[in-house]
Short mmCIF file of C-alpha atoms in Angstrom, two decimals:
data_model
loop_
_atom_site.label_atom_id
_atom_site.label_comp_id
_atom_site.label_asym_id
_atom_site.label_seq_id
_atom_site.Cartn_x
_atom_site.Cartn_y
_atom_site.Cartn_z
CA UNK I 1 -20.70 -22.33 2.50
CA UNK I 2 -19.65 -18.91 2.92
CA UNK I 3 -19.47 -19.25 6.68
CA UNK I 4 -17.59 -22.43 6.44
CA UNK I 5 -14.85 -20.87 4.35
CA UNK I 6 -14.56 -18.01 6.64
CA UNK I 7 -14.67 -19.85 9.67
CA UNK I 8 -12.00 -22.32 8.51
CA UNK I 9 -9.60 -19.27 7.28
CA UNK I 10 -9.94 -17.52 10.54
CA UNK I 11 -9.04 -20.49 12.53
CA UNK I 12 -5.89 -21.12 10.25
CA UNK I 13 -4.72 -17.59 10.99
CA UNK I 14 -5.62 -17.90 14.58
CA UNK I 15 -3.27 -21.28 14.59
CA UNK I 16 -0.23 -19.63 13.08
CA UNK I 17 -0.66 -16.65 15.52
CA UNK I 18 -0.78 -19.15 18.62
CA UNK I 19 2.13 -21.08 16.93
CA UNK I 20 4.30 -17.97 16.71
CA UNK I 21 3.74 -16.75 20.19
CA UNK I 22 6.65 -17.36 22.19
CA UNK I 23 9.40 -15.49 24.23
CA UNK I 24 11.55 -13.73 21.57
CA UNK I 25 14.15 -11.20 21.16
CA UNK I 26 13.22 -7.74 19.86
CA UNK I 27 15.03 -8.85 16.46
CA UNK I 28 13.09 -12.02 16.05
CA UNK I 29 9.67 -10.15 17.21
CA UNK I 30 10.00 -7.32 14.65
CA UNK I 31 11.95 -9.18 11.89
CA UNK I 32 11.50 -12.76 12.40
CA UNK I 33 15.55 -13.27 12.95
CA UNK I 34 15.88 -11.77 9.20
CA UNK I 35 15.70 -15.33 8.04
CA UNK I 36 12.92 -14.94 4.86
CA UNK I 37 13.57 -16.63 1.56
CA UNK I 38 12.59 -15.36 -1.52
CA UNK I 39 9.05 -16.94 -1.90
CA UNK I 40 7.91 -15.88 1.81
CA UNK I 41 9.38 -12.45 0.92
CA UNK I 42 7.65 -12.04 -2.24
CA UNK I 43 4.50 -13.21 -1.09
CA UNK I 44 4.45 -11.18 1.88
CA UNK I 45 5.36 -8.06 -0.17
CA UNK I 46 2.44 -8.67 -2.48
CA UNK I 47 -0.06 -9.73 0.42
CA UNK I 48 0.93 -6.42 2.40
CA UNK I 49 0.60 -3.99 -0.52
CA UNK I 50 -2.48 -5.46 -2.08
CA UNK I 51 -5.31 -4.96 0.45
CA UNK I 52 -9.12 -4.81 0.45
CA UNK I 53 -8.48 -1.36 -1.00
CA UNK I 54 -6.82 -2.76 -4.10
CA UNK I 55 -9.47 -5.64 -4.53
CA UNK I 56 -12.61 -3.74 -3.69
CA UNK I 57 -11.51 0.10 -4.27
CA UNK I 58 -9.05 -0.63 -7.33
CA UNK I 59 -11.39 -3.32 -8.93
CA UNK I 60 -14.44 -1.35 -8.29
CA UNK I 61 -13.04 1.92 -9.65
CA UNK I 62 -12.54 0.61 -13.06
CA UNK I 63 -16.34 0.60 -12.86
CA UNK I 64 -16.03 4.61 -12.77
CA UNK I 65 -13.01 5.32 -14.74
CA UNK I 66 -12.77 2.58 -17.54
CA UNK I 67 -10.00 0.63 -18.74
CA UNK I 68 -7.75 3.60 -18.98
CA UNK I 69 -7.72 3.48 -14.94
CA UNK I 70 -7.16 -0.44 -15.48
CA UNK I 71 -4.18 -0.07 -17.85
CA UNK I 72 -2.22 2.77 -16.04
CA UNK I 73 -2.54 1.42 -12.66
CA UNK I 74 -1.37 -2.03 -13.53
CA UNK I 75 1.62 -0.58 -15.55
CA UNK I 76 2.52 1.82 -12.51
CA UNK I 77 2.30 -1.06 -10.04
CA UNK I 78 4.72 -3.39 -12.15
CA UNK I 79 7.14 -0.64 -12.92
CA UNK I 80 7.51 0.48 -9.22
CA UNK I 81 7.47 -3.07 -7.88
CA UNK I 82 10.55 -3.53 -10.21
CA UNK I 83 12.20 -0.32 -9.17
CA UNK I 84 11.54 -1.19 -5.44
CA UNK I 85 13.25 -4.45 -5.41
CA UNK I 86 16.24 -2.94 -8.02
CA UNK I 87 16.81 0.15 -6.59
CA UNK I 88 15.80 0.19 -2.98
CA UNK I 89 16.13 -3.51 -1.56
CA UNK I 90 19.76 -4.43 -2.35
CA UNK I 91 21.15 -1.54 -0.75
CA UNK I 92 18.97 -1.24 1.98
CA UNK I 93 19.17 -4.79 3.13
CA UNK I 94 22.94 -4.58 3.09
CA UNK I 95 22.87 -1.22 5.36
CA UNK I 96 20.50 -2.26 8.02
CA UNK I 97 22.23 -5.70 8.39
CA UNK I 98 25.72 -3.85 8.85
CA UNK I 99 24.08 -1.41 11.37
CA UNK I 100 21.78 -3.88 13.22
CA UNK I 101 18.88 -1.52 12.27
CA UNK I 102 15.33 -2.82 13.00
CA UNK I 103 12.88 -0.31 11.95
CA UNK I 104 12.46 1.98 9.05
CA UNK I 105 12.69 4.98 11.19
CA UNK I 106 15.92 4.00 12.74
CA UNK I 107 17.27 3.91 9.35
CA UNK I 108 16.57 7.64 8.87
CA UNK I 109 18.01 8.12 12.43
CA UNK I 110 21.17 6.17 11.94
CA UNK I 111 22.08 7.13 8.15
CA UNK I 112 21.45 10.94 8.81
CA UNK I 113 22.56 10.70 12.64
CA UNK I 114 19.36 12.60 13.64
CA UNK I 115 17.03 11.84 16.33
CA UNK I 116 14.68 14.50 15.12
CA UNK I 117 14.37 12.87 11.57
CA UNK I 118 13.66 9.63 13.30
CA UNK I 119 10.88 11.06 15.34
CA UNK I 120 9.31 12.67 12.33
CA UNK I 121 9.40 9.71 10.29
CA UNK I 122 7.42 7.85 13.27
CA UNK I 123 5.05 10.60 13.55
CA UNK I 124 4.00 10.51 10.02
CA UNK I 125 3.69 6.59 10.33
CA UNK I 126 1.63 6.82 13.39
CA UNK I 127 -0.80 9.24 11.69
CA UNK I 128 -1.23 8.76 7.97
CA UNK I 129 -0.88 4.95 8.25
CA UNK I 130 -4.00 4.81 10.70
CA UNK I 131 -5.74 7.03 8.09
CA UNK I 132 -4.58 4.20 5.49
CA UNK I 133 -6.04 1.22 7.67
CA UNK I 134 -9.30 3.29 7.54
CA UNK I 135 -9.51 2.67 4.24
CA UNK I 136 -9.08 -1.09 4.37
CA UNK I 137 -11.57 -1.33 7.20
CA UNK I 138 -13.76 0.39 5.17
CA UNK I 139 -13.67 -2.00 2.16
CA UNK I 140 -13.65 -5.20 4.58
CA UNK I 141 -16.69 -3.67 6.25
CA UNK I 142 -18.70 -3.02 3.07
CA UNK I 143 -17.86 -6.47 1.84
CA UNK I 144 -18.96 -8.31 4.93
CA UNK I 145 -21.95 -6.15 5.36
CA UNK I 146 -22.98 -6.89 1.83
CA UNK I 147 -22.44 -10.75 1.51
CA UNK I 148 -23.07 -11.86 5.23
CA UNK I 149 -25.83 -9.47 6.04
CA UNK I 150 -24.08 -7.93 8.91
CA UNK I 151 -24.36 -4.39 10.33
CA UNK I 152 -21.41 -2.33 9.13
CA UNK I 153 -20.11 -1.70 12.93
CA UNK I 154 -20.42 -5.49 13.19
CA UNK I 155 -18.53 -6.09 10.14
CA UNK I 156 -15.62 -3.75 11.05
CA UNK I 157 -15.33 -5.60 14.33
CA UNK I 158 -15.12 -9.01 12.65
CA UNK I 159 -12.16 -7.61 10.27
CA UNK I 160 -10.29 -6.02 13.15
CA UNK I 161 -10.45 -8.33 16.12
CA UNK I 162 -8.62 -11.63 14.93
CA UNK I 163 -6.10 -9.77 12.81
CA UNK I 164 -4.87 -7.38 16.06
CA UNK I 165 -4.78 -10.39 18.39
CA UNK I 166 -2.58 -12.74 15.89
CA UNK I 167 -0.45 -9.94 15.16
CA UNK I 168 0.06 -8.94 18.73
CA UNK I 169 0.82 -12.55 19.73
CA UNK I 170 3.10 -13.60 17.07
CA UNK I 171 4.80 -10.63 15.82
CA UNK I 172 6.60 -10.22 12.52
CA UNK I 173 6.76 -13.97 12.16
CA UNK I 174 3.09 -14.53 12.44
CA UNK I 175 2.69 -11.60 9.95
CA UNK I 176 4.64 -13.22 7.35
CA UNK I 177 3.64 -16.60 7.79
CA UNK I 178 -0.08 -15.61 7.54
CA UNK I 179 0.89 -13.28 4.54
CA UNK I 180 2.20 -16.48 2.71
CA UNK I 181 -1.36 -18.05 3.01
CA UNK I 182 -3.22 -14.89 2.57
CA UNK I 183 -1.10 -14.01 -0.55
CA UNK I 184 -1.75 -17.36 -2.27
CA UNK I 185 -5.64 -17.07 -1.42
CA UNK I 186 -5.48 -13.28 -2.85
CA UNK I 187 -3.85 -14.02 -6.14
CA UNK I 188 -5.94 -17.25 -6.59
CA UNK I 189 -9.14 -15.06 -5.82
CA UNK I 190 -7.98 -12.36 -8.31
CA UNK I 191 -7.66 -14.70 -11.23
CA UNK I 192 -10.78 -16.61 -9.99
CA UNK I 193 -12.68 -13.41 -10.34
CA UNK I 194 -11.37 -12.20 -13.62
CA UNK I 195 -11.92 -15.66 -15.28
CA UNK I 196 -15.66 -16.01 -13.89
CA UNK I 197 -16.56 -12.36 -15.11
CA UNK I 198 -14.92 -13.24 -18.47
CA UNK I 199 -16.76 -16.39 -18.83
CA UNK I 200 -20.20 -14.63 -17.74
CA UNK I 201 -19.27 -12.08 -20.54
CA UNK I 202 -18.90 -14.59 -23.44
CA UNK I 203 -14.98 -14.16 -23.55
CA UNK I 204 -12.85 -10.95 -23.74
CA UNK I 205 -13.49 -10.04 -27.32
CA UNK I 206 -17.36 -10.56 -26.90
CA UNK I 207 -17.25 -8.58 -23.36
CA UNK I 208 -15.64 -5.67 -25.03
CA UNK I 209 -17.96 -5.74 -27.94
CA UNK I 210 -20.94 -5.83 -25.55
CA UNK I 211 -19.61 -3.14 -23.35
CA UNK I 212 -19.06 -1.02 -26.56
CA UNK I 213 -22.72 -1.27 -27.39
CA UNK I 214 -24.01 -0.14 -23.99
CA UNK I 215 -25.39 3.04 -22.93
CA UNK I 216 -24.12 4.17 -19.49
CA UNK I 217 -25.77 6.31 -16.83
CA UNK I 218 -26.27 9.68 -18.14
CA UNK I 219 -26.41 8.65 -21.77
CA UNK I 220 -22.65 7.96 -21.92
CA UNK I 221 -21.52 5.49 -24.73
CA UNK I 222 -20.00 2.42 -23.67
CA UNK I 223 -16.98 3.10 -25.81
CA UNK I 224 -16.11 5.71 -23.33
CA UNK I 225 -14.83 3.15 -21.03
CA UNK I 226 -12.14 2.25 -23.52
CA UNK I 227 -10.96 5.77 -23.95
CA UNK I 228 -8.36 7.31 -21.30
CA UNK I 229 -10.56 9.94 -19.37
CA UNK I 230 -13.55 8.96 -21.18
CA UNK I 231 -15.67 8.75 -18.06
CA UNK I 232 -15.37 9.46 -14.42
CA UNK I 233 -16.80 11.61 -11.41
CA UNK I 234 -19.16 14.37 -13.04
CA UNK I 235 -17.01 17.33 -11.44
CA UNK I 236 -13.81 16.03 -13.10
CA UNK I 237 -15.33 15.41 -16.34
CA UNK I 238 -17.01 18.75 -16.50
CA UNK I 239 -13.55 20.43 -15.64
CA UNK I 240 -11.72 18.54 -18.33
CA UNK I 241 -9.23 17.12 -15.97
CA UNK I 242 -9.75 13.44 -16.18
CA UNK I 243 -6.45 12.54 -17.60
CA UNK I 244 -4.16 14.42 -15.11
CA UNK I 245 -6.62 12.91 -12.31
CA UNK I 246 -6.41 9.46 -13.34
CA UNK I 247 -2.48 9.59 -13.96
CA UNK I 248 -1.75 11.28 -10.70
CA UNK I 249 -4.17 8.70 -8.80
CA UNK I 250 -2.57 5.74 -10.14
CA UNK I 251 0.75 7.11 -9.81
CA UNK I 252 0.33 7.95 -6.13
CA UNK I 253 -0.98 4.48 -5.35
CA UNK I 254 1.79 2.58 -6.89
CA UNK I 255 4.80 4.98 -6.06
CA UNK I 256 4.53 4.14 -2.62
CA UNK I 257 6.08 0.67 -3.29
CA UNK I 258 9.32 2.54 -3.46
CA UNK I 259 9.48 4.10 0.10
CA UNK I 260 6.44 2.81 2.06
CA UNK I 261 7.66 1.50 5.47
CA UNK I 262 5.39 -1.63 5.74
CA UNK I 263 7.16 -2.79 2.24
CA UNK I 264 10.39 -1.63 2.95
CA UNK I 265 10.75 -3.38 6.45
CA UNK I 266 10.47 -6.75 4.33
CA UNK I 267 13.82 -6.23 2.82
CA UNK I 268 15.22 -5.73 6.37
CA UNK I 269 14.13 -9.46 6.95
CA UNK I 270 16.05 -10.93 4.04
CA UNK I 271 18.22 -13.80 4.48
CA UNK I 272 20.72 -12.75 2.15
CA UNK I 273 21.29 -10.85 -1.01
CA UNK I 274 20.39 -13.86 -3.22
CA UNK I 275 16.89 -13.55 -1.72
CA UNK I 276 16.70 -10.05 -3.29
CA UNK I 277 17.84 -11.21 -6.86
CA UNK I 278 15.40 -13.78 -6.94
CA UNK I 279 12.57 -11.32 -5.62
CA UNK I 280 13.36 -8.98 -8.40
CA UNK I 281 11.93 -11.65 -10.85
CA UNK I 282 9.25 -13.18 -8.75
CA UNK I 283 7.52 -10.14 -7.25
CA UNK I 284 6.82 -8.10 -10.20
CA UNK I 285 5.33 -11.16 -11.73
CA UNK I 286 3.11 -11.78 -8.96
CA UNK I 287 2.04 -7.96 -8.82
CA UNK I 288 1.44 -7.92 -12.63
CA UNK I 289 -0.93 -11.10 -12.45
CA UNK I 290 -3.14 -9.50 -9.69
CA UNK I 291 -3.12 -6.13 -11.01
CA UNK I 292 -4.06 -7.05 -14.60
CA UNK I 293 -6.94 -9.43 -13.18
CA UNK I 294 -8.26 -7.38 -10.53
CA UNK I 295 -8.23 -3.90 -12.07
CA UNK I 296 -9.74 -5.08 -15.26
CA UNK I 297 -12.78 -6.53 -13.72
CA UNK I 298 -14.58 -2.82 -12.77
CA UNK I 299 -15.51 -1.97 -16.50
CA UNK I 300 -16.88 -5.36 -17.34
CA UNK I 301 -19.34 -5.05 -14.30
CA UNK I 302 -21.45 -2.57 -16.26
CA UNK I 303 -22.59 -5.81 -18.18
CA UNK I 304 -24.09 -7.16 -15.09
CA UNK I 305 -25.07 -4.47 -12.80
CA UNK I 306 -26.14 -0.81 -13.14
CA UNK I 307 -26.71 2.21 -11.04
CA UNK I 308 -24.19 1.77 -8.14
CA UNK I 309 -23.09 5.06 -7.21
CA UNK I 310 -20.37 3.85 -4.74
CA UNK I 311 -17.65 2.17 -6.56
CA UNK I 312 -16.53 0.28 -3.24
CA UNK I 313 -19.75 -1.91 -3.83
CA UNK I 314 -19.39 -2.85 -7.10
CA UNK I 315 -17.11 -6.01 -6.33
CA UNK I 316 -19.26 -7.17 -3.41
CA UNK I 317 -22.37 -6.49 -5.48
CA UNK I 318 -20.89 -8.99 -8.34
CA UNK I 319 -19.89 -11.50 -5.99
CA UNK I 320 -23.36 -11.45 -4.40
CA UNK I 321 -25.30 -11.31 -7.66
CA UNK I 322 -23.17 -13.04 -10.33
CA UNK I 323 -21.12 -15.63 -8.95
CA UNK I 324 -22.03 -19.21 -7.86
CA UNK I 325 -21.93 -19.47 -3.94
CA UNK I 326 -18.68 -21.42 -3.78
CA UNK I 327 -16.74 -18.73 -5.99
CA UNK I 328 -18.48 -16.05 -3.83
CA UNK I 329 -17.39 -17.55 -0.61
CA UNK I 330 -13.76 -18.13 -1.74
CA UNK I 331 -13.74 -14.32 -2.82
CA UNK I 332 -15.11 -13.33 0.58
CA UNK I 333 -12.17 -15.02 2.17
CA UNK I 334 -9.73 -13.80 -0.42
CA UNK I 335 -11.05 -9.92 0.35
CA UNK I 336 -10.61 -10.69 4.12
CA UNK I 337 -7.13 -12.16 3.63
CA UNK I 338 -6.45 -9.00 1.70
CA UNK I 339 -7.71 -6.78 4.49
CA UNK I 340 -5.89 -8.73 7.26
CA UNK I 341 -2.41 -9.16 5.55
CA UNK I 342 -2.00 -5.40 5.17
CA UNK I 343 -3.54 -4.56 8.73
CA UNK I 344 -1.18 -6.80 10.42
CA UNK I 345 1.94 -5.26 8.49
CA UNK I 346 0.90 -1.89 8.85
CA UNK I 347 0.07 -2.22 12.63
CA UNK I 348 3.42 -4.01 13.14
CA UNK I 349 5.00 -0.71 11.55
CA UNK I 350 2.71 1.76 13.45
CA UNK I 351 3.40 0.00 16.90
CA UNK I 352 7.36 -0.41 16.39
CA UNK I 353 7.53 3.26 15.37
CA UNK I 354 5.69 4.38 18.62
CA UNK I 355 7.53 1.96 20.98
CA UNK I 356 10.81 1.65 19.43
CA UNK I 357 11.42 5.22 17.62
CA UNK I 358 9.22 7.80 19.58
CA UNK I 359 9.39 6.16 23.08
CA UNK I 360 13.06 4.62 22.43
CA UNK I 361 12.04 1.31 24.22
CA UNK I 362 13.27 -2.15 22.93
CA UNK I 363 10.65 -3.83 24.94
CA UNK I 364 8.89 -6.70 22.93
CA UNK I 365 5.86 -6.70 25.56
CA UNK I 366 5.37 -2.85 25.11
CA UNK I 367 5.46 -3.27 21.35
CA UNK I 368 2.91 -6.37 21.91
CA UNK I 369 0.69 -3.94 24.02
CA UNK I 370 0.98 -1.26 21.44
CA UNK I 371 -0.43 -3.59 18.71
CA UNK I 372 -3.29 -4.16 21.01
CA UNK I 373 -3.99 -0.39 21.88
CA UNK I 374 -3.15 1.14 18.58
CA UNK I 375 -5.31 -1.57 16.72
CA UNK I 376 -8.62 -0.17 17.98
CA UNK I 377 -7.98 3.40 16.48
CA UNK I 378 -8.55 2.77 12.69
CA UNK I 379 -11.75 0.51 13.44
CA UNK I 380 -13.37 3.22 15.34
CA UNK I 381 -12.50 5.86 12.81
CA UNK I 382 -13.76 3.62 10.05
CA UNK I 383 -17.17 3.91 11.68
CA UNK I 384 -17.66 7.18 10.02
CA UNK I 385 -14.94 7.33 7.01
CA UNK I 386 -14.02 10.46 5.20
CA UNK I 387 -14.47 9.34 1.98
CA UNK I 388 -14.54 6.60 -0.63
CA UNK I 389 -11.64 4.06 -0.57
CA UNK I 390 -9.76 5.25 -3.33
CA UNK I 391 -9.74 8.67 -2.11
CA UNK I 392 -8.34 7.98 1.42
CA UNK I 393 -5.73 5.86 -0.03
CA UNK I 394 -4.78 8.36 -2.66
CA UNK I 395 -4.26 10.75 0.13
CA UNK I 396 -2.59 8.66 2.61
CA UNK I 397 -0.35 7.09 0.03
CA UNK I 398 0.27 10.73 -1.38
CA UNK I 399 1.89 11.61 1.88
CA UNK I 400 3.77 8.30 2.78
CA UNK I 401 5.51 8.47 -0.72
CA UNK I 402 6.15 12.14 -0.72
CA UNK I 403 7.57 12.04 2.87
CA UNK I 404 9.77 8.94 2.61
CA UNK I 405 10.82 8.73 -0.96
CA UNK I 406 13.38 11.42 -1.35
CA UNK I 407 15.13 11.02 1.93
CA UNK I 408 15.24 7.48 1.46
CA UNK I 409 16.94 7.32 -1.86
CA UNK I 410 19.14 10.06 -0.84
CA UNK I 411 20.32 8.18 2.12
CA UNK I 412 21.01 4.80 0.08
CA UNK I 413 22.98 6.53 -2.60
CA UNK I 414 24.82 9.68 -1.58
CA UNK I 415 27.90 9.56 0.16
CA UNK I 416 27.16 12.48 2.66
CA UNK I 417 23.29 13.07 2.65
CA UNK I 418 22.12 16.08 4.15
CA UNK I 419 20.37 15.85 7.63
CA UNK I 420 18.61 19.21 7.21
CA UNK I 421 17.62 18.53 3.72
CA UNK I 422 16.10 15.44 4.75
CA UNK I 423 14.06 16.78 7.55
CA UNK I 424 12.87 19.95 5.39
CA UNK I 425 11.93 17.42 2.55
CA UNK I 426 9.75 15.28 4.97
CA UNK I 427 7.91 18.34 6.76
CA UNK I 428 7.52 20.50 3.53
CA UNK I 429 6.14 17.43 1.62
CA UNK I 430 3.91 16.33 4.34
CA UNK I 431 2.62 20.05 4.82
CA UNK I 432 2.20 20.39 0.93
CA UNK I 433 0.03 17.06 0.34
CA UNK I 434 -2.41 18.10 3.08
CA UNK I 435 -2.65 21.65 1.91
CA UNK I 436 -3.17 20.64 -1.70
CA UNK I 437 -5.74 17.95 -0.65
CA UNK I 438 -7.55 20.98 1.29
CA UNK I 439 -7.13 23.78 -1.08
CA UNK I 440 -6.07 22.99 -4.59
CA UNK I 441 -7.13 19.31 -5.25
CA UNK I 442 -10.64 20.18 -6.38
CA UNK I 443 -9.72 22.81 -8.65
CA UNK I 444 -6.76 20.83 -10.44
CA UNK I 445 -7.74 17.36 -9.91
CA UNK I 446 -4.42 16.51 -9.51
CA UNK I 447 -3.44 14.15 -6.47
CA UNK I 448 -1.23 15.47 -3.84
CA UNK I 449 1.88 13.19 -4.68
CA UNK I 450 2.62 15.27 -7.58
CA UNK I 451 3.32 18.44 -5.52
CA UNK I 452 4.33 16.84 -2.49
CA UNK I 453 7.14 14.74 -4.37
CA UNK I 454 8.07 17.88 -5.98
CA UNK I 455 8.22 19.89 -2.54
CA UNK I 456 10.43 17.12 -1.10
CA UNK I 457 12.84 17.24 -4.15
CA UNK I 458 13.10 20.90 -4.25
CA UNK I 459 13.57 21.14 -0.41
CA UNK I 460 16.12 18.45 -0.15
CA UNK I 461 17.89 19.91 -3.15
CA UNK I 462 17.91 23.40 -2.11
CA UNK I 463 18.99 22.55 1.43
CA UNK I 464 21.71 20.09 0.12
CA UNK I 465 23.07 22.79 -2.24
CA UNK I 466 23.25 25.55 0.25
CA UNK I 467 25.36 23.21 2.67
CA UNK I 468 27.62 22.34 -0.23
CA UNK I 469 28.12 26.00 -1.22
CA UNK I 470 30.64 27.10 1.41
CA UNK I 471 32.68 23.78 0.71
CA UNK I 472 32.80 24.34 -2.82
CA UNK I 473 33.88 28.11 -2.37
CA UNK I 474 36.54 27.09 -0.01
CA UNK I 475 37.72 24.29 -2.42
CA UNK I 476 37.79 26.78 -5.30
CA UNK I 477 39.84 29.31 -2.97
CA UNK I 478 42.36 26.82 -1.85
CA UNK I 479 42.80 25.96 -5.86
CA UNK I 480 43.67 29.53 -6.71
CA UNK I 481 46.12 29.62 -3.92
#
C-alpha cells in the first residue's frame, strides 16, 4: 500500500511538471505570470514553509523538549505568518509590480540602487539555502529509510530526483500547482497524525494524565514535559539555559516568514491586492492548524516509544510501529510532499539568484540548467549532514532572517533607505550568526538569530544615522541663518 500511494503521488507530480513544461517568458517561468489567487498563494506559502524539517524535526523535537516547545513554536509561527502577510506582502506586491521586478535580490538592487547589495543577497541565498535543503533531504532520507527499508543514500536520491526534474521543466507554475496538491496532503497528514496519536492515547486529557505518570529516561518525571524548559538536551539542562534555548530556537525558525526569499517571492506572484487581503485571513489559519497538530505530537510519543536518541526518528518510528498501514502510507506521502514542496521553491530561488542576479542573465534555458545542476549540491551534502534537522534549520534560518529582515523592512517603509546601511547589515549579521554558532552558542545556548538581528539593526541604524547627520546639521545651520 505504501508503494502504491507513493507511486501515485510521484506520477501526479511528474504529470504536473510535464503539463507545465512550455516555451515561456522569464516572468512566466519565474512568477507564473503574476496570476496567483488567494487559495493557491496561501497553500503555496504553507507548503513551502512547512517542510520535512517541520513534520519530522518540529514534531520529533517535542519528544525531547516537551510541550513548551510545541506551544511557543506554534505561537511564533502564527504571529509571524500574520506579520508577513500584513506588514510585508501589501507593499512588496505593489512595488515589484510597478518596477517589473522578478527576484527578491532584484528588489534589493532596485530599491537601494546597488548592484553590490543585489549580489550579496544572491550569495547568501546560494550558500545558506543549500544548507537548509540539507536538512530537508536528511528528514526525507531518514523517513524513507525507516519506512521503506532503503539505504540512506538511495532514500535521498528518491527524494531529490523527481522534484529537481519537475521544477526544472515547469518552473514556478509547476511549483505552485504541485504546492497546492502537496499543501492539501500535508495539512491532512498533520491532522491525521495528531488525531490518530490522541486516539491511541485515549484522548487528550487521558494522554496528558498518562504522560504525567511516566518516568522518562534518566529518571526525569513525565510532568517535566509540561513545564517550559523542564526537559531537553543534557548540556543545556546542566547549564540552566533551556528557556533561552527554546525561545531563541522557536523564534529563529518562525521569524524567517517575514523575509525569507522563497516565501516573499510568493507575494510577487499575487494577481492583485485583494489576494493579499484574503490571504491575511486564510494563511495564518492554515499555519495554525498544522503547527498545533504536528508540534504537539512529539511529547505524546513517550507513551508509545522510548529510548530514541535522535528526535528526527520519532515520527518515522511512530508511523512504523503505531499507525495502521493505510495511515502510515498516507503520512509517508505527506512527508515526501512536505519535502518536495519546499525543495522546489528553494531551488527556484537559488537558481534565479545565481542566473538572474549573479550572472545577470534573463535566460529561461540557463535558469532551467541551473535548477538541474544546483539541485545536485544539497543531496550530496545530505549524505553526511552536519547535525540534527532542527540544528541545521536553526542556523540556516538564523542567517536568512538576520540578513534579509532589516534591509527588506527598511526598503519597504523608509522613504530614503540607506544603501550602505543595508549592505553593512547584511554582511555583519551573516558574520555574527556564523561566529556565534561557532564560538558562543554552546556557552550561551541562544540561537544566532538573536545576536544576528541585533547586529543587523545596529549596523543599519548606525550607518543610516551617520549619513543623515550632515544633512541635519546643514538644516540646523540654515535655520540659524
